[in-house]
mmCIF file of C-alpha atoms in Angstrom:
data_model
loop_
_atom_site.group_PDB
_atom_site.id
_atom_site.type_symbol
_atom_site.label_atom_id
_atom_site.label_comp_id
_atom_site.label_asym_id
_atom_site.label_seq_id
_atom_site.Cartn_x
_atom_site.Cartn_y
_atom_site.Cartn_z
ATOM 1 C CA ASN A 1306 8.712 4.177 18.261
ATOM 2 C CA ALA A 1307 6.602 1.206 17.205
ATOM 3 C CA GLY A 1308 6.380 0.674 13.487
ATOM 4 C CA VAL A 1309 8.039 -0.736 10.386
ATOM 5 C CA THR A 1310 11.677 0.149 9.762
ATOM 6 C CA GLN A 1311 13.249 -0.155 6.331
ATOM 7 C CA THR A 1312 16.913 0.192 5.486
ATOM 8 C CA PRO A 1313 18.533 1.591 3.467
ATOM 9 C CA LYS A 1314 16.436 4.593 2.362
ATOM 10 C CA PHE A 1315 18.346 5.001 -0.905
ATOM 11 C CA GLN A 1316 20.532 2.632 -2.914
ATOM 12 C CA VAL A 1317 22.237 2.650 -6.288
ATOM 13 C CA LEU A 1318 23.268 -0.697 -7.734
ATOM 14 C CA LYS A 1319 25.026 -1.753 -10.868
ATOM 15 C CA THR A 1320 23.383 -4.307 -13.123
ATOM 16 C CA GLY A 1321 24.157 -7.801 -11.884
ATOM 17 C CA GLN A 1322 24.890 -6.843 -8.289
ATOM 18 C CA SER A 1323 22.954 -8.385 -5.443
ATOM 19 C CA MET A 1324 21.693 -6.774 -2.280
ATOM 20 C CA THR A 1325 19.285 -7.187 0.616
ATOM 21 C CA LEU A 1326 16.619 -4.699 1.624
ATOM 22 C CA GLN A 1327 15.938 -4.912 5.333
ATOM 23 C CA CYS A 1328 12.533 -4.711 7.003
ATOM 24 C CA ALA A 1329 11.838 -4.982 10.714
ATOM 25 C CA GLN A 1330 8.662 -4.470 12.756
ATOM 26 C CA ASP A 1331 8.188 -4.365 16.515
ATOM 27 C CA MET A 1332 4.403 -4.760 16.686
ATOM 28 C CA ASN A 1333 4.355 -8.574 16.819
ATOM 29 C CA HIS A 1334 2.568 -8.668 13.471
ATOM 30 C CA GLU A 1335 2.220 -12.065 11.863
ATOM 31 C CA TYR A 1336 1.712 -10.792 8.301
ATOM 32 C CA MET A 1337 4.520 -9.022 6.458
ATOM 33 C CA SER A 1338 4.800 -8.079 2.821
ATOM 34 C CA TRP A 1339 6.944 -6.367 0.201
ATOM 35 C CA TYR A 1340 5.579 -4.093 -2.527
ATOM 36 C CA ARG A 1341 7.139 -2.165 -5.321
ATOM 37 C CA GLN A 1342 5.689 1.138 -6.473
ATOM 38 C CA ASP A 1343 6.199 2.327 -10.021
ATOM 39 C CA PRO A 1344 4.706 5.402 -11.736
ATOM 40 C CA GLY A 1345 1.366 4.592 -13.346
ATOM 41 C CA MET A 1346 1.422 1.010 -12.017
ATOM 42 C CA GLY A 1347 0.451 1.494 -8.405
ATOM 43 C CA LEU A 1348 1.735 -0.826 -5.713
ATOM 44 C CA ARG A 1349 2.335 -4.432 -6.668
ATOM 45 C CA LEU A 1350 2.930 -7.254 -4.221
ATOM 46 C CA ILE A 1351 6.276 -9.045 -4.542
ATOM 47 C CA HIS A 1352 6.271 -11.561 -1.673
ATOM 48 C CA TYR A 1353 4.476 -11.954 1.608
ATOM 49 C CA SER A 1354 4.660 -13.994 4.797
ATOM 50 C CA VAL A 1355 1.897 -15.068 7.183
ATOM 51 C CA GLY A 1356 4.313 -16.032 9.944
ATOM 52 C CA ALA A 1357 7.844 -17.137 10.751
ATOM 53 C CA GLY A 1358 8.974 -19.824 8.320
ATOM 54 C CA ILE A 1359 6.082 -19.244 5.900
ATOM 55 C CA THR A 1360 6.440 -17.192 2.728
ATOM 56 C CA ASP A 1361 4.592 -17.019 -0.574
ATOM 57 C CA GLN A 1362 4.774 -15.236 -3.902
ATOM 58 C CA GLY A 1363 2.791 -12.199 -4.830
ATOM 59 C CA GLU A 1364 2.060 -10.662 -8.194
ATOM 60 C CA VAL A 1365 5.648 -9.881 -9.303
ATOM 61 C CA PRO A 1366 8.072 -12.282 -7.533
ATOM 62 C CA ASN A 1367 10.632 -12.891 -10.293
ATOM 63 C CA GLY A 1368 14.151 -11.742 -9.413
ATOM 64 C CA TYR A 1369 13.432 -11.513 -5.676
ATOM 65 C CA ASN A 1370 13.861 -13.884 -2.732
ATOM 66 C CA VAL A 1371 12.556 -13.665 0.815
ATOM 67 C CA SER A 1372 12.833 -15.575 4.066
ATOM 68 C CA ARG A 1373 11.201 -15.176 7.475
ATOM 69 C CA SER A 1374 13.266 -16.662 10.261
ATOM 70 C CA THR A 1375 11.769 -14.454 12.983
ATOM 71 C CA THR A 1376 8.450 -12.676 13.490
ATOM 72 C CA GLU A 1377 10.209 -9.310 13.433
ATOM 73 C CA ASP A 1378 12.301 -9.450 10.253
ATOM 74 C CA PHE A 1379 11.442 -9.943 6.588
ATOM 75 C CA PRO A 1380 14.394 -9.176 4.286
ATOM 76 C CA LEU A 1381 14.030 -8.904 0.504
ATOM 77 C CA ARG A 1382 16.944 -10.107 -1.610
ATOM 78 C CA LEU A 1383 17.651 -9.001 -5.144
ATOM 79 C CA LEU A 1384 19.625 -11.827 -6.703
ATOM 80 C CA SER A 1385 21.050 -10.112 -9.792
ATOM 81 C CA ALA A 1386 19.844 -6.535 -10.133
ATOM 82 C CA ALA A 1387 18.371 -5.372 -13.445
ATOM 83 C CA PRO A 1388 17.356 -1.852 -14.558
ATOM 84 C CA SER A 1389 13.712 -3.060 -14.535
ATOM 85 C CA GLN A 1390 14.009 -3.374 -10.758
ATOM 86 C CA THR A 1391 14.500 0.376 -10.376
ATOM 87 C CA SER A 1392 11.590 1.276 -8.135
ATOM 88 C CA VAL A 1393 10.510 2.326 -4.670
ATOM 89 C CA TYR A 1394 10.118 -0.655 -2.364
ATOM 90 C CA PHE A 1395 7.771 -0.710 0.612
ATOM 91 C CA CYS A 1396 7.525 -3.187 3.426
ATOM 92 C CA ALA A 1397 4.199 -3.466 5.244
ATOM 93 C CA SER A 1398 2.862 -5.519 8.122
ATOM 94 C CA SER A 1399 -0.439 -6.210 9.783
ATOM 95 C CA TYR A 1400 -1.703 -8.234 12.682
ATOM 96 C CA LEU A 1401 -3.106 -11.154 10.720
ATOM 97 C CA PHE A 1402 -3.836 -10.534 7.026
ATOM 98 C CA PRO A 1403 -4.460 -7.565 4.700
ATOM 99 C CA GLY A 1404 -7.585 -5.762 5.784
ATOM 100 C CA SER A 1405 -7.469 -7.118 9.336
ATOM 101 C CA GLY A 1406 -6.524 -3.667 10.503
ATOM 102 C CA GLY A 1407 -3.332 -2.073 11.707
ATOM 103 C CA TYR A 1408 -1.758 -2.254 8.275
ATOM 104 C CA THR A 1409 1.506 -0.320 8.699
ATOM 105 C CA PHE A 1410 3.942 0.691 5.990
ATOM 106 C CA GLY A 1411 7.612 1.490 6.217
ATOM 107 C CA SER A 1412 8.940 4.716 4.706
ATOM 108 C CA GLY A 1413 10.358 2.967 1.650
ATOM 109 C CA THR A 1414 13.652 2.225 -0.096
ATOM 110 C CA ARG A 1415 14.352 4.044 -3.339
ATOM 111 C CA LEU A 1416 16.448 1.731 -5.520
ATOM 112 C CA THR A 1417 18.147 2.696 -8.759
ATOM 113 C CA VAL A 1418 19.830 0.068 -10.922
ATOM 114 C CA VAL A 1419 22.240 1.430 -13.536
ATOM 115 C CA LYS B 1370 -7.726 -10.845 -10.750
ATOM 116 C CA GLN B 1371 -9.157 -7.828 -8.957
ATOM 117 C CA GLU B 1372 -8.723 -4.538 -10.833
ATOM 118 C CA VAL B 1373 -8.896 -1.314 -8.829
ATOM 119 C CA THR B 1374 -9.303 2.025 -10.600
ATOM 120 C CA GLN B 1375 -9.196 5.545 -9.189
ATOM 121 C CA ILE B 1376 -10.529 8.589 -10.978
ATOM 122 C CA PRO B 1377 -9.407 11.300 -11.317
ATOM 123 C CA ALA B 1378 -5.650 10.697 -11.326
ATOM 124 C CA ALA B 1379 -5.069 14.262 -10.164
ATOM 125 C CA LEU B 1380 -7.243 16.930 -8.602
ATOM 126 C CA SER B 1381 -6.580 20.548 -7.665
ATOM 127 C CA VAL B 1382 -9.057 22.473 -5.503
ATOM 128 C CA PRO B 1383 -9.094 25.761 -3.557
ATOM 129 C CA GLU B 1384 -8.922 25.594 0.219
ATOM 130 C CA GLY B 1385 -12.264 25.091 1.928
ATOM 131 C CA GLU B 1386 -13.882 23.148 -0.874
ATOM 132 C CA ASN B 1387 -15.581 19.797 -0.275
ATOM 133 C CA LEU B 1388 -14.385 17.061 -2.611
ATOM 134 C CA VAL B 1389 -14.997 13.443 -3.565
ATOM 135 C CA LEU B 1390 -12.442 10.857 -4.626
ATOM 136 C CA ASN B 1391 -13.622 7.760 -6.460
ATOM 137 C CA CYS B 1392 -12.520 4.144 -6.366
ATOM 138 C CA SER B 1393 -13.970 1.286 -8.388
ATOM 139 C CA PHE B 1394 -13.231 -2.428 -8.272
ATOM 140 C CA THR B 1395 -14.161 -5.286 -10.569
ATOM 141 C CA ASP B 1396 -14.754 -8.147 -8.112
ATOM 142 C CA SER B 1397 -17.504 -7.297 -5.640
ATOM 143 C CA ALA B 1398 -16.755 -10.323 -3.413
ATOM 144 C CA ILE B 1399 -14.754 -8.249 -0.953
ATOM 145 C CA TYR B 1400 -14.900 -8.229 2.829
ATOM 146 C CA ASN B 1401 -13.610 -4.702 3.281
ATOM 147 C CA LEU B 1402 -11.932 -1.768 1.561
ATOM 148 C CA GLN B 1403 -9.274 0.530 2.903
ATOM 149 C CA TRP B 1404 -8.267 4.101 2.072
ATOM 150 C CA PHE B 1405 -4.653 5.214 2.485
ATOM 151 C CA ARG B 1406 -2.815 8.504 2.255
ATOM 152 C CA GLN B 1407 0.712 8.851 0.864
ATOM 153 C CA ASP B 1408 2.782 11.983 1.315
ATOM 154 C CA PRO B 1409 5.657 12.607 -1.146
ATOM 155 C CA GLY B 1410 8.650 10.407 -0.379
ATOM 156 C CA LYS B 1411 6.830 8.650 2.431
ATOM 157 C CA GLY B 1412 5.052 5.381 3.067
ATOM 158 C CA LEU B 1413 1.307 4.889 3.195
ATOM 159 C CA THR B 1414 -0.813 5.790 6.193
ATOM 160 C CA SER B 1415 -4.134 4.071 6.778
ATOM 161 C CA LEU B 1416 -7.091 6.505 6.871
ATOM 162 C CA LEU B 1417 -10.256 4.435 6.961
ATOM 163 C CA LEU B 1418 -11.178 0.777 6.908
ATOM 164 C CA ILE B 1419 -14.741 0.102 5.836
ATOM 165 C CA GLN B 1420 -16.175 -3.377 6.286
ATOM 166 C CA SER B 1421 -18.395 -4.925 3.619
ATOM 167 C CA SER B 1422 -21.307 -4.879 6.079
ATOM 168 C CA GLN B 1423 -20.948 -1.122 6.524
ATOM 169 C CA ARG B 1424 -22.095 1.521 4.092
ATOM 170 C CA GLU B 1425 -20.076 4.370 5.598
ATOM 171 C CA GLN B 1426 -17.146 5.052 7.890
ATOM 172 C CA THR B 1427 -16.170 8.449 9.259
ATOM 173 C CA SER B 1428 -13.028 9.924 10.767
ATOM 174 C CA GLY B 1429 -12.998 13.652 11.384
ATOM 175 C CA ARG B 1430 -13.474 15.452 8.063
ATOM 176 C CA LEU B 1431 -13.195 12.193 6.122
ATOM 177 C CA ASN B 1432 -16.110 9.989 5.169
ATOM 178 C CA ALA B 1433 -15.805 6.798 3.143
ATOM 179 C CA SER B 1434 -18.725 4.979 1.587
ATOM 180 C CA LEU B 1435 -18.875 1.515 0.084
ATOM 181 C CA ASP B 1436 -21.345 0.080 -2.425
ATOM 182 C CA LYS B 1437 -20.324 -3.520 -3.069
ATOM 183 C CA SER B 1438 -23.058 -4.204 -5.594
ATOM 184 C CA SER B 1439 -21.848 -1.450 -7.902
ATOM 185 C CA GLY B 1440 -18.165 -2.005 -7.149
ATOM 186 C CA ARG B 1441 -17.572 1.531 -5.913
ATOM 187 C CA SER B 1442 -16.230 3.419 -2.960
ATOM 188 C CA THR B 1443 -15.947 7.161 -2.427
ATOM 189 C CA LEU B 1444 -13.822 9.197 -0.055
ATOM 190 C CA TYR B 1445 -15.404 12.508 0.874
ATOM 191 C CA ILE B 1446 -13.168 15.237 2.311
ATOM 192 C CA ALA B 1447 -14.975 18.155 3.900
ATOM 193 C CA ALA B 1448 -13.597 21.691 4.115
ATOM 194 C CA SER B 1449 -10.288 20.807 2.466
ATOM 195 C CA GLN B 1450 -7.046 22.243 3.845
ATOM 196 C CA PRO B 1451 -3.549 22.603 2.317
ATOM 197 C CA GLY B 1452 -2.379 19.864 4.705
ATOM 198 C CA ASP B 1453 -4.712 17.455 2.906
ATOM 199 C CA SER B 1454 -2.466 17.647 -0.164
ATOM 200 C CA ALA B 1455 -1.232 14.099 -0.787
ATOM 201 C CA THR B 1456 -1.954 11.036 -2.879
ATOM 202 C CA TYR B 1457 -4.954 8.989 -1.789
ATOM 203 C CA LEU B 1458 -5.090 5.281 -2.567
ATOM 204 C CA CYS B 1459 -7.804 2.728 -2.092
ATOM 205 C CA ALA B 1460 -7.028 -0.947 -1.591
ATOM 206 C CA VAL B 1461 -9.054 -4.117 -1.597
ATOM 207 C CA PRO B 1462 -7.832 -7.305 0.130
ATOM 208 C CA SER B 1463 -8.217 -10.580 -1.664
ATOM 209 C CA THR B 1464 -8.903 -13.996 -0.157
ATOM 210 C CA GLY B 1465 -5.343 -14.869 -1.100
ATOM 211 C CA ASN B 1466 -3.608 -12.640 1.447
ATOM 212 C CA GLN B 1467 -3.019 -9.838 -1.041
ATOM 213 C CA PHE B 1468 -3.995 -6.201 -1.242
ATOM 214 C CA TYR B 1469 -4.890 -4.794 -4.635
ATOM 215 C CA PHE B 1470 -4.196 -1.080 -4.821
ATOM 216 C CA GLY B 1471 -5.504 1.580 -7.120
ATOM 217 C CA THR B 1472 -2.999 3.937 -8.743
ATOM 218 C CA GLY B 1473 -4.166 6.790 -6.551
ATOM 219 C CA THR B 1474 -5.525 10.321 -6.844
ATOM 220 C CA SER B 1475 -3.002 13.111 -6.344
ATOM 221 C CA LEU B 1476 -4.738 15.931 -4.475
ATOM 222 C CA THR B 1477 -3.489 19.505 -4.291
ATOM 223 C CA VAL B 1478 -5.324 21.986 -2.066
ATOM 224 C CA ILE B 1479 -4.466 25.552 -2.988
ATOM 225 C CA PRO B 1480 -4.347 28.096 -0.122
#
């Protein structure tokens, strides 16, 4: 099925550990993005990419790294996990840019940092 | 920075009722606005995309309106059903390749 696939669905980390959240899309979308969703805060953009080899920071980039070596994949790396990074993380992609249509979200990764 | 607000935060209605969800934004220089639906534990699903040149957009029982000058959009749901229970979010794209989301309205339709 075409869409955005995120793995894992759930993860528990200890403070200081690192990990990578995976995101893959098979729709040949140029634009990919990572959001975090926290109660009362809505969705906030972490990083985004407008194409392979091009990434940029969003609203809350600190503590996260991204890279885009292929059109299909956009992994999010937590360098040294902190309890403040406990959240639900969503990957989303669209054909060109937000609002260009076809904006598709993955089902999310629920991350708990203890 | 664009600020997007949704009121009310939660809404509970009996089945069959028509209802309106509100979205307001501070920067009226937008080129479109999008409404999404989020079911518990799931990602967001796009419902309607309304361009700045449009005043309304319809899909089935859903109708979205946009008034750029007043910084408001409404999502009208006709003849609500229990399956409409979800959180509804509006989002406004910026010129800087970002979406600004509201915090959503949690809708419960009671059978």
